Coordinates of C-alpha atoms in Angstrom, one line a residue:
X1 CA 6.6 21.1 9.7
X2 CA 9.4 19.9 12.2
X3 CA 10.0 17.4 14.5
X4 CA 7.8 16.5 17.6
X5 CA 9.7 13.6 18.7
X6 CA 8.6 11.1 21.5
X7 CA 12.1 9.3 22.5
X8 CA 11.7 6.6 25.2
X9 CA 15.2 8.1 27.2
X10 CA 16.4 6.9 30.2
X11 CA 18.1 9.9 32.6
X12 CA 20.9 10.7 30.7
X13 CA 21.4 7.6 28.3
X14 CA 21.4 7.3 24.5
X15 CA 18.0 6.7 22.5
X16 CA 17.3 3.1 21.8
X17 CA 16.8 3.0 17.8
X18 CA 14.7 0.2 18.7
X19 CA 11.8 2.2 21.0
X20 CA 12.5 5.8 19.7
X21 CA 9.5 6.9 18.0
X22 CA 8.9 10.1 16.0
X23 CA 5.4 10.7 17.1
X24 CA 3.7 13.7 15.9
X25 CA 4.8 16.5 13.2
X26 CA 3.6 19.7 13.0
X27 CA 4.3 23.0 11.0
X28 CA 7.0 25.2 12.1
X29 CA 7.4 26.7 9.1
X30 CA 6.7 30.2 10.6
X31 CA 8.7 29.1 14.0
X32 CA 11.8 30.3 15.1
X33 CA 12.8 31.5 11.6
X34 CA 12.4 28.4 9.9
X35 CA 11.6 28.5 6.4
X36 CA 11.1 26.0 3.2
X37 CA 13.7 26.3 0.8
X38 CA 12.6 22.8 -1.4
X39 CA 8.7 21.9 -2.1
X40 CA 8.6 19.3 -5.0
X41 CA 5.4 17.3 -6.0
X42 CA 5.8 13.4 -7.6
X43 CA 4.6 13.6 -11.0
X44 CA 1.3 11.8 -9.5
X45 CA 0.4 14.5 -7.5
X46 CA 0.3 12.3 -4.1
X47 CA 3.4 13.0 -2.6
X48 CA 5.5 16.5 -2.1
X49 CA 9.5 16.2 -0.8
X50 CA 9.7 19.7 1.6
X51 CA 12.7 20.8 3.2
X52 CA 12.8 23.2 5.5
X53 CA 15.8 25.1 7.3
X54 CA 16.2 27.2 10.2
X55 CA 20.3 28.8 10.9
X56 CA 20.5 25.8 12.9
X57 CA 19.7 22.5 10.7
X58 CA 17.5 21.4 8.0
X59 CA 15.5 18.8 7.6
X60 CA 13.4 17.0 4.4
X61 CA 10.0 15.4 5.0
X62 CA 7.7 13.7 2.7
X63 CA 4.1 14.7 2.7
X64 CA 1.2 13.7 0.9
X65 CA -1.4 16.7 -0.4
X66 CA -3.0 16.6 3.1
X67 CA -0.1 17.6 5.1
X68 CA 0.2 14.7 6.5
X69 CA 4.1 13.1 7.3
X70 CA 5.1 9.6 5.8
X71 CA 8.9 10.7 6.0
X72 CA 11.7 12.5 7.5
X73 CA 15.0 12.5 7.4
X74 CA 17.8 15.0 9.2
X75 CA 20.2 16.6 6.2
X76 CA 22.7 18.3 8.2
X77 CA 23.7 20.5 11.3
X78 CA 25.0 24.3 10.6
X79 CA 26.1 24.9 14.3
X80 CA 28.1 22.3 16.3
X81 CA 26.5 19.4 17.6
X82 CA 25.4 19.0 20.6
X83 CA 26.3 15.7 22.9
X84 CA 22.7 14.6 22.9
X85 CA 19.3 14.5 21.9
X86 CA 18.6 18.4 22.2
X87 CA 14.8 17.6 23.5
X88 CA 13.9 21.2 24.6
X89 CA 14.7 22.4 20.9
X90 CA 12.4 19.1 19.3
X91 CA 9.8 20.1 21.6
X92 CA 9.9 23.5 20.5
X93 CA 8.6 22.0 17.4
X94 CA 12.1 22.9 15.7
X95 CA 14.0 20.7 13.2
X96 CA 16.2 18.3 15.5
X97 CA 20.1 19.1 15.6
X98 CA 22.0 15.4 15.0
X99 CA 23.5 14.8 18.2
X100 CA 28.0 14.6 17.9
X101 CA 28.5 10.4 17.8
X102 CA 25.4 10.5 14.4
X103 CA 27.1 13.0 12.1
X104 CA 29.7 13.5 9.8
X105 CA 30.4 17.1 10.6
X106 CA 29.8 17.5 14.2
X107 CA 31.2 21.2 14.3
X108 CA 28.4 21.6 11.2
X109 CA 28.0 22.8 7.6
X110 CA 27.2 25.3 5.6
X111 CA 23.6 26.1 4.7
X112 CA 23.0 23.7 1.7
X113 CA 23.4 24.3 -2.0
X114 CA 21.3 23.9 -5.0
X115 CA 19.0 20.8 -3.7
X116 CA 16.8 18.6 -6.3
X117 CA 14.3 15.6 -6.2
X118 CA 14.4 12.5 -7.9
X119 CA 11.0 10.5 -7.4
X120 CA 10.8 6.9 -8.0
X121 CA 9.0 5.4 -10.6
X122 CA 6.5 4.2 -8.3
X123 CA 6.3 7.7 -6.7
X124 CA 6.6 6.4 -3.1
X125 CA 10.3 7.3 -2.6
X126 CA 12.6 10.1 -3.5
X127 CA 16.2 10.8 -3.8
X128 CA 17.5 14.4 -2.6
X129 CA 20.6 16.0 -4.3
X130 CA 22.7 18.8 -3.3
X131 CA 24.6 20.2 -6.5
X132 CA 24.4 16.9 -8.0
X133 CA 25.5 14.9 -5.0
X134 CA 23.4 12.6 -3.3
X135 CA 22.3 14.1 -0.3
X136 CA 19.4 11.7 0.7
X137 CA 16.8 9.1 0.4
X138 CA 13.2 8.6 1.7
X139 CA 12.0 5.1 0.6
X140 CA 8.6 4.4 0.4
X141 CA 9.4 2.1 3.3
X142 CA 10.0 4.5 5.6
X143 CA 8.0 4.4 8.7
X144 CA 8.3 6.9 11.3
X145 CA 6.5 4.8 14.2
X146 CA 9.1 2.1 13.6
X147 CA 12.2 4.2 13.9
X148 CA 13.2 4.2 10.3
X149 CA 13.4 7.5 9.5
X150 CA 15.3 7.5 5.8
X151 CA 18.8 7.6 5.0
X152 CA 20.9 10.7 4.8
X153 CA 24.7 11.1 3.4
X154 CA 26.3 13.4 6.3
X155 CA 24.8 10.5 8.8
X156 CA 26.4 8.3 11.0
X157 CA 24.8 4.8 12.0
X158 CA 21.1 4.6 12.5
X159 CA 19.7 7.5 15.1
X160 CA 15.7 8.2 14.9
X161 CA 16.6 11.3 13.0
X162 CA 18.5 9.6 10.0
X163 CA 20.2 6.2 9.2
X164 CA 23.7 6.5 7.5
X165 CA 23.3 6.6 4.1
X166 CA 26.6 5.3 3.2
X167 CA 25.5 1.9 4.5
X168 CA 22.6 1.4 2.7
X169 CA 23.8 2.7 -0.9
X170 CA 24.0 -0.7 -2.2
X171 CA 20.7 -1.4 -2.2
X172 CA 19.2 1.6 -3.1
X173 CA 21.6 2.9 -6.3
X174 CA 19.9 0.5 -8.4
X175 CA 16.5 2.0 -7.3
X176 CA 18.0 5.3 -8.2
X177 CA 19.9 4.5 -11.5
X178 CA 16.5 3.0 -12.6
X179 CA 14.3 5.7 -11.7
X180 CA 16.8 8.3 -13.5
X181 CA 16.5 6.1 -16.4
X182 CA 12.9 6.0 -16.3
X183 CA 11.7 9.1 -15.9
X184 CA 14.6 10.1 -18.7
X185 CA 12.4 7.4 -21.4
X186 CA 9.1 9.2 -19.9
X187 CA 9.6 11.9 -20.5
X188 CA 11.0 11.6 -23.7
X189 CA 9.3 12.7 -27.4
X190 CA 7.0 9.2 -28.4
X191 CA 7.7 7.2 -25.4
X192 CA 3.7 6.9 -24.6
X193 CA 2.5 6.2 -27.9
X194 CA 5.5 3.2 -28.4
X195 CA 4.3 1.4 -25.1
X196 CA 1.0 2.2 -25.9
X197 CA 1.5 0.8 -29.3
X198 CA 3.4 -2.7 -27.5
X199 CA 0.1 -3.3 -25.7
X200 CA -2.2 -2.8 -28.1
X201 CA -0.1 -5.2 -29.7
X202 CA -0.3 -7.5 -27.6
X203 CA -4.3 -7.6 -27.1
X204 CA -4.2 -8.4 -30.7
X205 CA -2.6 -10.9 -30.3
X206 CA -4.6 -12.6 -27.7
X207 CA -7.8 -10.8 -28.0
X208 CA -8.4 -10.2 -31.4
X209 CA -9.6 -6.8 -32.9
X210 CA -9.6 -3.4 -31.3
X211 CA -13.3 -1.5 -31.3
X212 CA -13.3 1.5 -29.5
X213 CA -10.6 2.9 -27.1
X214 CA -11.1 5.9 -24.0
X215 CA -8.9 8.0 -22.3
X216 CA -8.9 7.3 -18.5
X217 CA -6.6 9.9 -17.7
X218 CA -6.9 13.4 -18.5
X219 CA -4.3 16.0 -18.1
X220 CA -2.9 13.7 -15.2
X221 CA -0.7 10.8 -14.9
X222 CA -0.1 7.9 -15.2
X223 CA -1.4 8.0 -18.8
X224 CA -4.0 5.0 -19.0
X225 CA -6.5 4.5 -22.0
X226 CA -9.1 1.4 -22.1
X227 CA -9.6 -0.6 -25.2
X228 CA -12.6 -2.5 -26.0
X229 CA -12.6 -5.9 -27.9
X230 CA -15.8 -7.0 -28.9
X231 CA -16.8 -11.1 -29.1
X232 CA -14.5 -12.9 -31.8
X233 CA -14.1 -16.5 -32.7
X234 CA -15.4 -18.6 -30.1
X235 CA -15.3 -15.8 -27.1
X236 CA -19.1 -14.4 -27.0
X237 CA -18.2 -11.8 -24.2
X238 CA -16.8 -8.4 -25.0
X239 CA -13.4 -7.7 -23.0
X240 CA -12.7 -3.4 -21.6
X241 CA -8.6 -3.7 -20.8
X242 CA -6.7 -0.6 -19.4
X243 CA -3.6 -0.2 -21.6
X244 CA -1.0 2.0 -19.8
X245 CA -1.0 1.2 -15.9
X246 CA 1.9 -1.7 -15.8
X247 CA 3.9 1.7 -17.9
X248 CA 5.3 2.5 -14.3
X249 CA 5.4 0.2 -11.1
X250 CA 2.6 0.3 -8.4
X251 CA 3.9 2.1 -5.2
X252 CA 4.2 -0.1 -2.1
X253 CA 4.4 -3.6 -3.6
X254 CA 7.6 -4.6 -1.7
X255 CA 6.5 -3.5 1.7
X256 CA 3.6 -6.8 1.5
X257 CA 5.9 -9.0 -1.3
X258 CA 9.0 -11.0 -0.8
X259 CA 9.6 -11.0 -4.8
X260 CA 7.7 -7.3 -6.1
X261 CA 8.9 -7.7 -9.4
X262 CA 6.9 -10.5 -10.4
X263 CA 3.3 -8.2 -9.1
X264 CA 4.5 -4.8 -9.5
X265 CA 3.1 -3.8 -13.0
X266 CA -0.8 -4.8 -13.8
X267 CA -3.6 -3.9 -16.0
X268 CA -7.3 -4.4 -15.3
X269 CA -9.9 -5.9 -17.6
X270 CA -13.8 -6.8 -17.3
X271 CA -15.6 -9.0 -19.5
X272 CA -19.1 -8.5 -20.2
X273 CA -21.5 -9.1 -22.4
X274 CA -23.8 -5.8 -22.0
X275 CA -22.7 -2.2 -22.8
X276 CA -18.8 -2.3 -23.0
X277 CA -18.9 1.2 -21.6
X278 CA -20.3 0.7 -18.4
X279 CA -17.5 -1.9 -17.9
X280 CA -15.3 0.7 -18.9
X281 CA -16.1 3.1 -15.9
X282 CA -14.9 0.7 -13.2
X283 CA -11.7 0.6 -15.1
X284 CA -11.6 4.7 -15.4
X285 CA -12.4 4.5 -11.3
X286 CA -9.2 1.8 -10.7
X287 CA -6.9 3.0 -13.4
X288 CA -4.6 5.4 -11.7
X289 CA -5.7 4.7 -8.3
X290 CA -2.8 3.0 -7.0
X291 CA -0.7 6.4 -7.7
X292 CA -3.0 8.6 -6.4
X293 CA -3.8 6.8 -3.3
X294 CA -0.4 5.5 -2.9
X295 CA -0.8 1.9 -2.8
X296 CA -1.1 -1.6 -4.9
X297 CA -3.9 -3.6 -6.4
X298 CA -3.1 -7.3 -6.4
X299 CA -5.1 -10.8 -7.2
X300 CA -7.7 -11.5 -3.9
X301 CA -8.5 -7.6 -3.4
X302 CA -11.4 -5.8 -3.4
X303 CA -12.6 -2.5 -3.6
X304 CA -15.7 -0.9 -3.0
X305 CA -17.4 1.6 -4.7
X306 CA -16.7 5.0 -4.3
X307 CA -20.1 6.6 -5.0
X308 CA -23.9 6.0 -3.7
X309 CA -24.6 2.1 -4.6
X310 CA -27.7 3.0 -6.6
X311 CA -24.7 4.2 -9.4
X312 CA -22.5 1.3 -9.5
X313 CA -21.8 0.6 -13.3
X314 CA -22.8 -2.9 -13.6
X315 CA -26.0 -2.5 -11.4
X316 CA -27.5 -1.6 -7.8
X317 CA -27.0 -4.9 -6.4
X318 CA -23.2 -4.6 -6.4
X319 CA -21.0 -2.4 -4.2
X320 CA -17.6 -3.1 -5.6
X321 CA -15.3 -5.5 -7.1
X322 CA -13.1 -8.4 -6.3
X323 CA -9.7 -8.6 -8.1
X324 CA -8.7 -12.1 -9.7
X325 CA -5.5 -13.5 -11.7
X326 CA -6.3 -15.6 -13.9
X327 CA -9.3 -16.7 -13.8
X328 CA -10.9 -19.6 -15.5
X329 CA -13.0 -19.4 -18.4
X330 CA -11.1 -16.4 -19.2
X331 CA -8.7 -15.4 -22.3
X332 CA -4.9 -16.3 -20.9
X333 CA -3.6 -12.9 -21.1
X334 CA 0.4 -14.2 -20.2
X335 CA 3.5 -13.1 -22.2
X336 CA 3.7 -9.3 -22.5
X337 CA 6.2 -7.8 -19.7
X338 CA 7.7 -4.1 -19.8
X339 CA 10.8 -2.7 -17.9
X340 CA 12.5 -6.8 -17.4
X341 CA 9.0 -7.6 -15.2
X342 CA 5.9 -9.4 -16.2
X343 CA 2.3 -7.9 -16.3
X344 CA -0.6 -9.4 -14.6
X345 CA -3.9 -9.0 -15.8
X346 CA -5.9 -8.9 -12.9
X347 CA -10.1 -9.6 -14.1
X348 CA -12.8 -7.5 -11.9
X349 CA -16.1 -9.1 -10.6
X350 CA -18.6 -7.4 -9.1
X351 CA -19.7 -8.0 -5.4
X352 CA -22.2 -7.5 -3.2
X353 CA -21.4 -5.6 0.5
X354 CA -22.1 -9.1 1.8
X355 CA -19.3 -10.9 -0.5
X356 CA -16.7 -8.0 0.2
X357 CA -16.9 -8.5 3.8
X358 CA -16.6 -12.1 3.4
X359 CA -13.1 -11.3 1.8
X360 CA -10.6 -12.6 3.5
X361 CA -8.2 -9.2 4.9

C-alpha cells in the first residue's frame, strides 16, 4: 500500500507543497520486503489506520474497507536521509524516505516501538502512538490531492509526505484529549443506557408518552434505537425519533461548516399519521449512515432510496427524503444537547425523483 507520488519537480529543485500531489496508492505490502506491522479498524467499521514498514521507512495510511487511501502520513526514516525526493524508490511503489531539510533524524531511527490508534469520536481521524508518545495524526481533513498529507512528530515543516506535527499540536490536543475521554465514557459499564435514558427524557418532555421503541443497530455501532410517540393532546400525528445518533459527532462536519459544533450531533424523526413502523424504517436506513459512509446529514439534504422504488416505506411514488430543521407545524424539539453541543432534530419528508433533483446541490 505505499506511495505512488506524482510531484510537479523542476530539474533538480525542491517540491512545491503547493502543486505536489500524491496521486495514486497501491499495495506494496509484498514489495521489497515491506510488511504491515499496525491494522486497526474505527469502532464503525469504515475506516482502518495500516502501517506498514520496510528496513528503510515506515509509513501509516488510512483506508476505508475498500482499500481505498484517504490518508498518509511518513513516520520516520531508518537509514539516512537522502538530499531529495528519492523518486526512483516512490516509483518503485515503496514507502517514500523523508528527504534531510523535512526530518528530525536525518541519519534515521530505529524501527518503531509498540504503536497504537486512537480514533476520533467522529471516526474520521486518528491519532498514532509509539509507546505512549504521540507519533502522529491523520485528520479527517486530510486530502492527498491537495498536498496535506497529515501530521507526523519526527517531521519538519510541511513536505507532501508529512506536515510537522509539532506545529500543529495546538489545534489538534483538544481533538485528542476529547476523543480519549470519550471513548473512555463509551466504553464504560451503563454509559448507553444513561444517554439513552437523557433522551428519552427529553421526548417526554416535549412529545409526551413513549409507545413502542426498536433497535436500529444490531451488534454494530453507533448504538441507535427509535421511539414511537403516538398522537397526545392536540398533536393528531404519531412522531418515530432515533434516540442515540447525536451520542457521538457526525464525521466530516467541519470540512463544509465554519462553526461544526452547533450541527455536529442530530437525530432524525418522521411524523405520520399511518403505521408508525413504516416510518420507522427510513430512520433504521439513516440511523448510522453517516458513520458508515463517512459523512454528515444536515437541514436541506436529501437522500434517495437505497432499494427498488416500488419498496420505499411511505409508498411507490417517493424515492427518498428531504432533510429539514425545524419545520413548521412541527413539535419544537430545542433544548437537549450532549457533550457541551446542541442537537438538531432534523424532520424527513418524502420526495419524488423529480423534487430531489430539484434540490438545490
Amino acid at each position: 500500500m505505499a506511495f505512488l507520488v506524482t510531484l510537479r519537480l523542476a530539474s533538480g529543485s525542491s517540491p512545491d507543497l503547493q502543486s505536489s500531489r500524491m496521486a495514486i496508492f497501491r499495495s506494496a505490502s509484498s514489495e521489497g520486503g515491506t510488511e504491515v506491522v499496525l491494522a486497526a479498524g474505527n469502532p464503525y467499521g469504515s475506516r482502518t489506520l495500516v502501517v506498514e514498514r520496510d528496513e528503510d521507512s515506515s509509513v501509516a495510511y488510512l483506508c476505508s474497507p475498500d482499500g481505498t487511501v484517504h490518508g498518509a502520513v511518513w513516520l520516520a526514516n531508518h537509514r539516512p536521509a537522502p538530499p531529495v525526493v528519492d523518486l526512483a524508490r516512490i516509483n518503485s511503489g515503496l514507502p517514500p524516505l523523508m528527504p534531510r531539510p523535512n526530518t528530525l533524524h536525518p541519519d534515521g531511527r530505529r524501527p518503531l516501538g509498540q504503536l497504537s490508534a486512537l480514533w476520533f469520536e467522529e471516526g474520521d481521524g486518528v491519532a498514532l502512538y509509539e509507546d505512549d508518545d504521540l507519533l502522529a495524526v491523520i485528520p479527517g481533513w486530510a486530502d492527498m490531492s491537495r498536498g496535506m498529507p497529515g501530521y507526523a512528530r519526527d517531521a519538519v515543516g510541511e513536505s507532501p509526505f508529512a506536515w510537522a506535527l509539532s506545529e500543529a499540536l495546538e489545534g489538534l490536543r483538544p481533538r485528542i484529549s476529547n476523543a480519549r475521554s470519550y471513548w473512555r465514557w463509551r466504553h464504560g459499564e451503563g454509559s448507553w443506557p444513561s444517554f439513552q435514558q437523557f433522551v428519552m427524557g427529553h421526548l417526554d418532555r416535549v412529545l409526551g408518552p413513549a409507545g413502542r421503541y426498536w433497535d436500529a443497530s444490531g451488534e454494530r455501532l453507533p448504538t441507535v434505537g427509535i421511539t414511537e410517540r403516538p398522537p397526545h393532546a392536540e398533536r393528531g400525528f404519531s412522531v418515530v425519533s432515533t434516540v442515540g445518533m447525536s451520542c457521538q459527532r457526525m464525521p466530516t462536519v467541519e470540512q463544509w461548516i465554519d462553526q461544526p459544533g452547533a450541527y455536529a450531533r442530530i437525530e432524525l424523526a418522521v411524523a405520520t399519521i399511518e403505521d408508525p413502523r413504516d416510518a420507522a424504517l427510513l430512520l433504521v436506513w439513516l440511523s448510522q449512515y453517516p458513520w458508515h459512509s463517512v459523512t454528515w446529514l444536515g437541514h436541506g439534504h436529501t437522500a434517495r432510496w437505497y432499494h427498488e422504488p416500488s419498496t420505499f416505506p411511505l409508498g411507490p411514488q417517493y424515492s427518498g427524503v428531504l432533510m429539514r430543521a425545524d419545520p413548521p407545524g412541527m413539535p419544537d424539539m430545542s433544548g437537549f444537547g450532549f457533550g457541551g453541543e446542541a442537537v438538531r432534530w432534523l424532520w424527513l419528508t418524502p420526495v419524488t425523483a423529480e423534487a430531489m433533483e430539484a434540490q438545490p446541490h
